[in-house]
Coordinates of N, CA and C in Angstrom, one line a residue:
X1 N -21.4 -21.0 -9.5 CA -20.9 -20.0 -10.0 C -21.0 -18.9 -8.8
X2 N -20.2 -18.2 -7.9 CA -20.7 -17.3 -7.0 C -20.0 -16.0 -7.6
X3 N -20.5 -15.1 -7.1 CA -20.3 -13.7 -7.3 C -20.0 -12.9 -6.3
X4 N -18.6 -12.6 -6.1 CA -18.3 -11.8 -5.0 C -18.2 -10.2 -5.5
X5 N -18.9 -9.6 -4.5 CA -18.7 -8.3 -4.7 C -17.3 -7.6 -4.8
X6 N -17.0 -6.6 -5.6 CA -15.6 -6.6 -5.7 C -15.2 -5.2 -4.9
X7 N -14.1 -5.2 -4.1 CA -13.7 -4.1 -3.5 C -13.5 -2.9 -4.1
X8 N -13.6 -1.6 -3.5 CA -13.2 -0.4 -4.7 C -11.9 -0.3 -5.1
X9 N -10.9 -1.1 -4.5 CA -9.5 -1.0 -4.9 C -9.2 -2.2 -6.1
X10 N -10.1 -3.0 -6.2 CA -10.2 -4.0 -7.3 C -10.7 -3.5 -8.5
X11 N -11.5 -2.2 -8.6 CA -12.0 -2.1 -9.6 C -11.1 -1.1 -10.6
X12 N -9.7 -0.7 -10.0 CA -8.8 -0.3 -11.2 C -9.3 0.9 -11.7
X13 N -10.1 2.0 -11.0 CA -10.2 3.2 -11.3 C -9.1 3.9 -11.5
X14 N -9.4 5.1 -12.2 CA -8.2 6.5 -12.3 C -8.4 7.4 -11.0
X15 N -7.3 8.0 -10.7 CA -7.2 9.0 -9.8 C -7.8 10.0 -10.5
X16 N -8.3 11.1 -9.8 CA -8.7 12.4 -10.5 C -7.5 13.1 -11.6
X17 N -6.5 12.7 -11.1 CA -5.2 13.5 -12.2 C -5.0 12.3 -13.2
X18 N -5.2 11.1 -13.1 CA -5.0 10.0 -14.1 C -6.3 10.5 -14.9
X19 N -7.3 10.6 -14.7 CA -8.3 11.1 -15.3 C -8.3 12.2 -16.2
X20 N -7.6 13.4 -15.7 CA -7.5 14.7 -16.1 C -6.4 14.1 -17.7
X21 N -5.4 13.3 -17.5 CA -4.6 13.0 -18.7 C -5.2 12.1 -19.5
X22 N -6.1 11.1 -19.0 CA -6.8 10.1 -19.9 C -7.3 10.8 -21.5
X23 N -7.4 9.7 -22.1 CA -7.8 10.1 -23.5 C -9.4 10.1 -23.2
X24 N -10.4 11.0 -23.6 CA -11.6 11.4 -23.4 C -12.4 10.9 -24.8
X25 N -13.7 10.8 -24.6 CA -14.7 10.4 -25.7 C -15.0 11.7 -26.3
X26 N -15.2 12.1 -27.5 CA -15.4 13.5 -27.9 C -16.7 13.6 -27.8
X27 N -17.5 13.7 -26.6 CA -18.6 13.8 -26.4 C -18.7 14.9 -25.2
X28 N -19.9 15.8 -25.5 CA -19.9 16.7 -24.4 C -21.5 17.0 -24.0
X29 N -21.4 17.3 -22.7 CA -22.9 17.5 -22.5 C -23.2 18.8 -22.0
X30 N -24.1 19.5 -22.5 CA -24.8 21.0 -22.4 C -25.8 20.8 -21.4
X31 N -25.7 21.5 -20.3 CA -27.0 21.6 -19.2 C -27.7 22.8 -19.6
X32 N -28.6 23.0 -20.1 CA -29.4 24.2 -20.3 C -30.5 24.6 -19.2
X33 N -30.0 25.3 -18.4 CA -31.2 25.8 -17.3 C -31.2 25.0 -16.3
X34 N -30.6 24.1 -15.7 CA -31.0 22.7 -15.3 C -30.9 23.4 -13.9
X35 N -32.1 23.2 -12.9 CA -32.5 24.0 -11.5 C -31.8 23.1 -10.4
X36 N -31.9 22.1 -10.6 CA -31.7 20.7 -9.6 C -30.1 20.8 -9.5
X37 N -29.6 21.0 -7.9 CA -28.0 20.6 -7.9 C -27.7 19.2 -8.0
X38 N -28.9 18.3 -7.6 CA -28.8 17.0 -7.8 C -28.5 16.4 -9.0
X39 N -29.5 16.7 -10.1 CA -29.2 16.5 -11.3 C -27.8 17.0 -11.7
X40 N -27.4 18.0 -11.3 CA -26.3 18.5 -12.1 C -25.0 17.7 -11.4
X41 N -25.0 17.2 -10.1 CA -24.1 16.4 -9.6 C -24.1 15.2 -10.3
X42 N -25.6 14.7 -10.5 CA -25.5 13.2 -11.3 C -24.9 13.3 -12.6
X43 N -24.9 14.4 -13.5 CA -24.6 14.4 -14.9 C -23.3 14.5 -14.7
X44 N -22.5 15.3 -13.9 CA -21.0 14.9 -13.4 C -20.8 13.8 -13.2
X45 N -21.3 12.7 -12.3 CA -20.9 11.5 -12.0 C -21.0 10.6 -13.3
X46 N -22.1 10.6 -13.9 CA -22.3 10.0 -15.3 C -21.3 10.3 -16.3
X47 N -21.0 11.6 -16.5 CA -19.8 12.0 -17.3 C -18.3 11.6 -16.9
X48 N -18.4 11.4 -15.5 CA -17.1 11.1 -15.4 C -16.8 9.4 -15.6
X49 N -17.8 8.7 -15.3 CA -18.0 7.4 -15.6 C -17.8 6.7 -16.8
X50 N -18.3 7.7 -17.9 CA -18.3 7.3 -19.5 C -16.8 8.2 -20.0
X51 N -16.1 8.9 -19.5 CA -15.0 9.7 -19.5 C -15.4 10.6 -20.9
X52 N -16.3 11.2 -20.7 CA -16.5 12.5 -21.5 C -15.6 13.7 -21.4
X53 N -15.5 14.5 -22.7 CA -14.7 15.5 -22.8 C -15.0 16.7 -21.6
X54 N -16.3 17.2 -21.6 CA -16.7 18.4 -20.7 C -17.9 18.7 -20.7
X55 N -18.3 19.3 -19.5 CA -19.8 19.7 -19.4 C -19.9 21.2 -19.5
X56 N -20.7 21.6 -20.1 CA -21.1 23.1 -20.4 C -22.2 23.5 -19.3
X57 N -21.8 24.3 -18.5 CA -23.1 24.6 -17.3 C -23.9 26.1 -17.8
X58 N -25.1 26.1 -18.2 CA -25.5 27.3 -18.8 C -26.7 27.9 -17.9
X59 N -26.9 29.2 -18.1 CA -27.8 29.8 -17.4 C -28.0 29.7 -16.0
X60 N -29.2 29.3 -15.5 CA -29.3 29.3 -14.2 C -28.3 27.9 -13.4
X61 N -28.0 26.9 -14.5 CA -27.3 25.9 -13.9 C -26.2 26.3 -12.9
X62 N -26.1 25.8 -11.9 CA -25.3 26.1 -10.6 C -23.5 25.3 -11.3
X63 N -22.8 25.9 -10.5 CA -21.4 25.5 -11.0 C -20.6 24.9 -9.5
X64 N -19.8 23.9 -9.7 CA -19.0 23.6 -8.4 C -18.1 25.0 -8.3
X65 N -17.4 25.0 -7.1 CA -17.7 24.1 -5.9 C -19.1 24.4 -5.2
X66 N -19.8 23.4 -5.0 CA -21.1 23.4 -4.1 C -21.4 22.1 -3.5
X67 N -21.7 22.4 -2.2 CA -22.2 21.1 -1.4 C -22.9 20.4 -1.9
X68 N -24.0 20.9 -2.5 CA -25.3 20.0 -3.0 C -24.6 19.1 -4.3
X69 N -24.0 19.8 -5.1 CA -23.4 19.4 -6.5 C -22.3 18.1 -5.8
X70 N -21.7 18.3 -4.9 CA -20.7 17.4 -4.7 C -21.4 15.9 -3.8
X71 N -22.5 16.1 -3.1 CA -23.5 15.0 -2.7 C -23.6 14.0 -3.8
X72 N -24.1 14.5 -4.8 CA -24.3 13.5 -6.1 C -22.9 13.1 -6.7
X73 N -22.2 14.1 -7.0 CA -21.2 14.2 -8.0 C -20.1 13.1 -7.5
X74 N -20.0 13.2 -6.1 CA -18.9 12.4 -5.3 C -17.6 12.9 -5.8
X75 N -17.3 13.8 -6.0 CA -15.9 14.1 -6.6 C -15.5 14.3 -8.1
X76 N -16.8 13.5 -8.8 CA -16.6 14.0 -10.6 C -16.6 15.4 -11.0
X77 N -17.0 16.4 -10.0 CA -16.9 17.6 -10.5 C -15.3 18.1 -10.2
X78 N -14.6 17.6 -9.9 CA -13.1 17.4 -9.6 C -12.1 17.1 -10.8
X79 N -13.0 16.0 -11.3 CA -12.3 15.5 -12.5 C -12.7 15.8 -13.9
X80 N -13.9 16.0 -14.1 CA -14.5 16.1 -15.5 C -14.2 17.7 -15.7
X81 N -13.8 18.0 -17.0 CA -13.7 19.5 -17.1 C -15.1 20.1 -17.4
X82 N -15.2 21.5 -17.1 CA -16.4 22.0 -17.2 C -16.3 23.7 -17.5
X83 N -17.2 24.1 -17.9 CA -17.3 25.5 -18.4 C -18.8 26.1 -18.2
X84 N -18.7 27.5 -17.8 CA -20.3 28.1 -17.3 C -20.3 29.2 -18.5
X85 N -21.6 29.1 -19.3 CA -21.8 30.3 -20.2 C -23.4 30.6 -19.6
X86 N -23.3 32.1 -19.5 CA -24.7 32.6 -19.1 C -25.7 32.1 -20.0
X87 N -25.4 32.1 -21.3 CA -26.6 31.9 -22.5 C -26.0 30.8 -23.4
X88 N -27.2 29.8 -22.7 CA -27.0 28.5 -23.3 C -26.5 28.4 -25.3
X89 N -26.8 29.4 -25.8 CA -26.9 29.8 -27.3 C -25.4 29.9 -27.3
X90 N -24.8 30.8 -26.5 CA -23.5 31.0 -26.7 C -22.5 29.7 -26.6
X91 N -22.7 29.2 -25.7 CA -22.3 27.7 -25.6 C -22.4 26.9 -26.9
X92 N -23.6 26.6 -27.3 CA -23.9 25.7 -28.8 C -23.2 26.5 -29.7
X93 N -23.1 27.9 -29.9 CA -22.1 28.2 -31.0 C -20.7 28.3 -30.8
X94 N -20.5 28.3 -29.7 CA -18.8 27.7 -29.6 C -18.3 26.4 -30.0
X95 N -19.5 25.4 -29.4 CA -19.2 24.0 -29.9 C -19.2 23.9 -31.4
X96 N -20.6 24.6 -31.8 CA -20.3 24.3 -33.4 C -19.3 25.0 -34.2
X97 N -18.4 26.0 -33.9 CA -17.4 26.4 -34.1 C -16.2 25.5 -34.0
X98 N -16.5 24.6 -33.0 CA -15.3 23.8 -32.7 C -15.6 22.4 -33.5
X99 N -16.6 22.2 -34.2 CA -16.9 21.3 -35.3 C -17.5 19.9 -34.3
X100 N -18.5 20.3 -33.3 CA -19.5 19.5 -32.7 C -20.8 19.4 -33.7
X101 N -21.5 18.2 -33.5 CA -22.8 18.0 -34.0 C -23.5 18.3 -32.8
X102 N -24.5 19.1 -32.8 CA -25.4 19.6 -31.6 C -26.8 18.6 -31.7
X103 N -26.7 18.0 -30.5 CA -28.3 17.1 -30.5 C -28.8 17.3 -29.2
X104 N -29.9 18.3 -29.5 CA -30.7 18.6 -28.3 C -31.6 17.2 -28.0
X105 N -31.7 16.9 -26.8 CA -32.5 15.7 -26.1 C -33.7 16.5 -25.9
X106 N -34.8 16.3 -26.9 CA -36.0 17.0 -26.5 C -37.3 16.2 -27.5
X107 N -38.4 16.5 -27.0 CA -39.7 15.7 -28.1 C -39.6 17.0 -28.7
X108 N -39.8 16.7 -30.0 CA -39.7 17.8 -31.0 C -40.0 17.2 -32.2
X109 N -40.6 18.0 -33.3 CA -41.3 17.7 -34.4 C -39.8 17.1 -35.4
X110 N -40.1 15.9 -36.0 CA -38.9 15.5 -37.0 C -37.8 14.8 -36.1
X111 N -37.8 14.7 -34.6 CA -36.6 14.2 -33.8 C -36.5 12.7 -34.2
X112 N -35.2 12.3 -33.7 CA -34.6 11.0 -34.0 C -35.1 10.5 -32.8
X113 N -35.6 8.9 -33.2 CA -35.7 8.1 -31.7 C -34.7 7.6 -31.4
X114 N -34.3 7.6 -30.0 CA -32.7 7.2 -29.6 C -32.6 6.0 -29.9
X115 N -33.2 4.8 -30.1 CA -32.7 3.3 -30.5 C -32.4 3.5 -31.9
X116 N -32.6 4.7 -32.5 CA -32.1 4.6 -34.1 C -31.2 5.4 -34.3
X117 N -30.5 6.0 -33.3 CA -29.4 6.9 -33.6 C -28.1 6.4 -33.3
X118 N -27.0 6.6 -34.0 CA -25.8 6.2 -33.9 C -24.9 7.1 -34.2
X119 N -23.6 7.2 -33.3 CA -22.5 8.2 -33.6 C -22.1 7.7 -35.0
X120 N -21.2 8.6 -35.6 CA -20.3 8.5 -36.6 C -18.8 8.6 -36.0
X121 N -18.1 7.4 -36.2 CA -16.6 7.5 -35.7 C -15.9 8.8 -36.2
X122 N -15.3 9.3 -35.2 CA -14.4 10.5 -35.6 C -15.2 11.7 -35.6
X123 N -16.3 11.7 -35.3 CA -17.3 12.7 -35.0 C -17.3 13.3 -33.6
X124 N -17.3 14.6 -33.5 CA -17.5 15.4 -32.4 C -19.0 15.6 -31.7
X125 N -19.7 15.1 -30.9 CA -21.3 15.4 -30.6 C -21.3 16.2 -28.9
X126 N -22.3 17.1 -29.1 CA -22.6 17.4 -27.8 C -24.3 17.5 -27.8
X127 N -24.5 16.8 -26.5 CA -25.9 16.6 -26.1 C -26.4 17.5 -25.3
X128 N -27.4 18.2 -25.6 CA -28.1 19.5 -24.9 C -29.3 18.7 -23.8
X129 N -29.3 18.9 -22.6 CA -30.5 18.4 -21.8 C -30.9 19.8 -21.0
X130 N -32.1 19.9 -21.1 CA -33.0 21.2 -20.6 C -33.5 21.1 -19.4
X131 N -34.2 22.5 -19.0 CA -34.7 22.5 -17.8 C -35.5 21.7 -17.2
X132 N -35.6 21.0 -15.8 CA -36.8 20.0 -15.5 C -38.1 20.4 -16.1
X133 N -38.5 21.8 -15.9 CA -40.0 21.8 -16.3 C -40.2 22.1 -18.0
X134 N -39.4 23.2 -18.2 CA -39.4 23.7 -19.7 C -38.8 23.1 -20.5
X135 N -37.7 22.0 -20.5 CA -36.9 21.5 -21.7 C -35.8 22.4 -22.1
X136 N -35.4 21.8 -23.2 CA -34.4 22.8 -23.8 C -35.1 24.0 -24.5
X137 N -34.4 24.9 -24.4 CA -35.1 26.2 -25.0 C -35.1 26.4 -26.6
X138 N -36.3 26.7 -27.1 CA -36.6 26.6 -28.5 C -35.5 27.2 -29.3
X139 N -34.9 28.3 -28.7 CA -33.7 29.2 -29.6 C -32.3 27.8 -29.8
X140 N -32.1 27.1 -28.6 CA -31.3 26.1 -28.6 C -31.5 25.0 -29.6
X141 N -33.0 24.7 -29.7 CA -33.3 23.6 -30.8 C -32.8 24.3 -32.1
X142 N -33.4 25.5 -32.1 CA -33.1 26.3 -33.6 C -31.5 26.1 -34.0
X143 N -30.7 26.2 -33.0 CA -29.0 26.1 -33.4 C -28.6 24.6 -33.2
X144 N -29.5 23.8 -33.1 CA -29.2 22.1 -33.0 C -29.0 21.5 -34.4
X145 N -28.2 20.7 -34.6 CA -28.3 19.8 -35.7 C -29.4 18.8 -35.9
X146 N -30.0 18.5 -34.7 CA -31.2 17.7 -34.9 C -31.7 17.4 -33.3
X147 N -32.8 16.7 -33.2 CA -33.1 16.3 -31.7 C -33.3 14.9 -31.6
X148 N -32.8 14.3 -30.5 CA -33.0 13.0 -30.1 C -34.5 12.9 -29.1
X149 N -34.9 11.9 -29.3 CA -36.1 11.6 -28.3 C -36.2 10.2 -27.9
X150 N -36.1 10.3 -26.4 CA -36.4 8.8 -25.8 C -37.7 8.4 -25.8
X151 N -37.8 7.2 -26.5 CA -39.4 6.7 -26.6 C -39.8 6.4 -24.9
X152 N -41.1 6.5 -24.8 CA -41.7 6.7 -23.7 C -43.2 5.7 -24.0
X153 N -43.7 5.4 -22.7 CA -44.7 4.4 -22.9 C -45.9 4.6 -21.8
X154 N -45.6 5.2 -20.9 CA -46.3 5.4 -19.8 C -47.2 7.0 -20.1
X155 N -47.5 7.4 -18.6 CA -48.6 8.4 -18.7 C -47.7 9.6 -18.6
X156 N -46.4 9.9 -18.0 CA -45.7 11.2 -17.9 C -45.2 11.2 -19.2
X157 N -44.7 12.6 -19.5 CA -44.1 13.4 -20.4 C -42.6 13.2 -20.5
X158 N -42.0 12.9 -19.4 CA -40.6 13.1 -19.6 C -39.9 12.1 -18.5
X159 N -38.6 12.0 -18.6 CA -37.9 11.5 -17.3 C -36.7 12.5 -17.0
X160 N -36.6 12.2 -15.7 CA -35.7 13.2 -14.8 C -34.4 13.7 -15.6
X161 N -33.8 14.9 -15.7 CA -32.7 15.1 -16.4 C -31.5 13.8 -16.2
X162 N -31.2 13.6 -15.1 CA -30.1 12.9 -14.6 C -30.5 11.4 -15.4
X163 N -31.7 11.2 -15.6 CA -32.1 9.6 -16.0 C -31.9 9.6 -17.4
X164 N -32.4 10.8 -18.1 CA -32.3 11.1 -19.4 C -30.6 10.9 -20.0
X165 N -30.1 11.4 -19.1 CA -28.5 11.7 -19.3 C -27.8 10.4 -19.5
X166 N -28.4 9.4 -18.2 CA -27.9 8.2 -18.1 C -28.2 7.3 -19.6
X167 N -29.5 7.4 -19.8 CA -30.1 6.8 -20.7 C -29.4 7.1 -22.2
X168 N -29.3 8.3 -22.6 CA -28.8 8.5 -23.9 C -27.3 8.3 -23.9
X169 N -26.8 8.8 -23.0 CA -25.1 8.3 -23.1 C -24.9 6.9 -23.1
X170 N -25.4 6.1 -22.4 CA -25.3 4.6 -22.7 C -25.7 4.2 -23.8
X171 N -26.7 4.6 -24.3 CA -27.1 4.2 -25.7 C -26.0 4.5 -26.8
X172 N -25.6 5.6 -26.6 CA -24.5 6.2 -27.7 C -23.4 5.5 -27.4
X173 N -23.1 5.3 -26.1 CA -21.5 5.0 -25.8 C -21.5 3.1 -25.9
X174 N -22.4 2.6 -25.6 CA -22.5 1.2 -25.2 C -21.5 0.5 -26.6
X175 N -21.7 0.9 -28.1 CA -21.2 0.3 -29.0 C -19.6 0.2 -29.2
X176 N -19.1 1.8 -28.2 CA -17.6 2.0 -28.6 C -16.9 1.0 -27.1
X177 N -17.6 0.5 -26.5 CA -16.9 -0.6 -25.3 C -16.0 -1.4 -25.7
X178 N -16.0 -2.4 -26.8 CA -15.0 -3.3 -27.3 C -14.1 -2.5 -28.2
X179 N -14.3 -1.1 -28.3 CA -12.8 -0.5 -29.2 C -12.4 0.6 -28.2
X180 N -11.8 1.3 -28.9 CA -11.3 2.9 -28.4 C -10.8 2.7 -27.0
X181 N -11.0 4.0 -26.3 CA -10.4 4.1 -24.9 C -10.9 3.2 -23.8
X182 N -12.0 2.4 -24.0 CA -12.5 1.6 -22.9 C -11.5 0.4 -22.9
X183 N -11.3 -0.1 -23.8 CA -10.6 -1.7 -23.8 C -9.6 -1.7 -22.5
X184 N -8.6 -0.5 -22.6 CA -7.2 -0.7 -22.0 C -7.8 -0.6 -20.4
X185 N -8.7 0.2 -20.1 CA -8.9 0.5 -18.8 C -9.9 -0.6 -18.1
X186 N -10.5 -1.5 -19.1 CA -11.5 -2.5 -18.4 C -10.6 -3.9 -18.7
X187 N -9.7 -4.2 -19.4 CA -9.1 -5.4 -19.4 C -8.4 -5.7 -18.5
X188 N -7.8 -5.1 -17.4 CA -7.3 -5.5 -16.4 C -8.3 -6.2 -15.3
X189 N -9.1 -5.5 -15.3 CA -10.4 -5.9 -14.5 C -11.2 -7.2 -14.6
X190 N -11.2 -7.6 -16.1 CA -11.8 -8.5 -16.5 C -11.0 -10.1 -16.6
X191 N -9.6 -9.4 -16.5 CA -8.9 -10.8 -16.8 C -8.5 -11.5 -15.4

């Protein structure tokens, strides 16, 4: 069996306009004072790939348009909806009012280990990722419905924000691939 690398035009990707109109997963990412523009861009790109509903950029988190965000987002900042909040707590309160379950990705007492967490179909979720050094603010954790922790076994205490987002979102989304919105978009590529 040979494996020929697919050309971009063979990937059947959506245009930015098609993406805006496409059905999204009821998942939102909240960036709580993320300082790295590369991390912000990477989260946009991951959110685009998994067709998330929106990104909330909070506090010192930079917003598009920005050259450094674009370098890693590669245009995903133009397809993924986003909103800015000066205070992360205001973003979380708005999401709670809209019926989202708020999950801070943080090492905390009584956190849920990621491999045991599963989403409930029909429920809306917001995942909060914190500052590269300080993590998610305690005030935001206090407003969260729960905390999710990624198991780690080395000497370091955390992952990079963009890596954390990729790990968490894949773990949560991969059970949905055989159903929901992903079936139609991948069927033509795999046949």
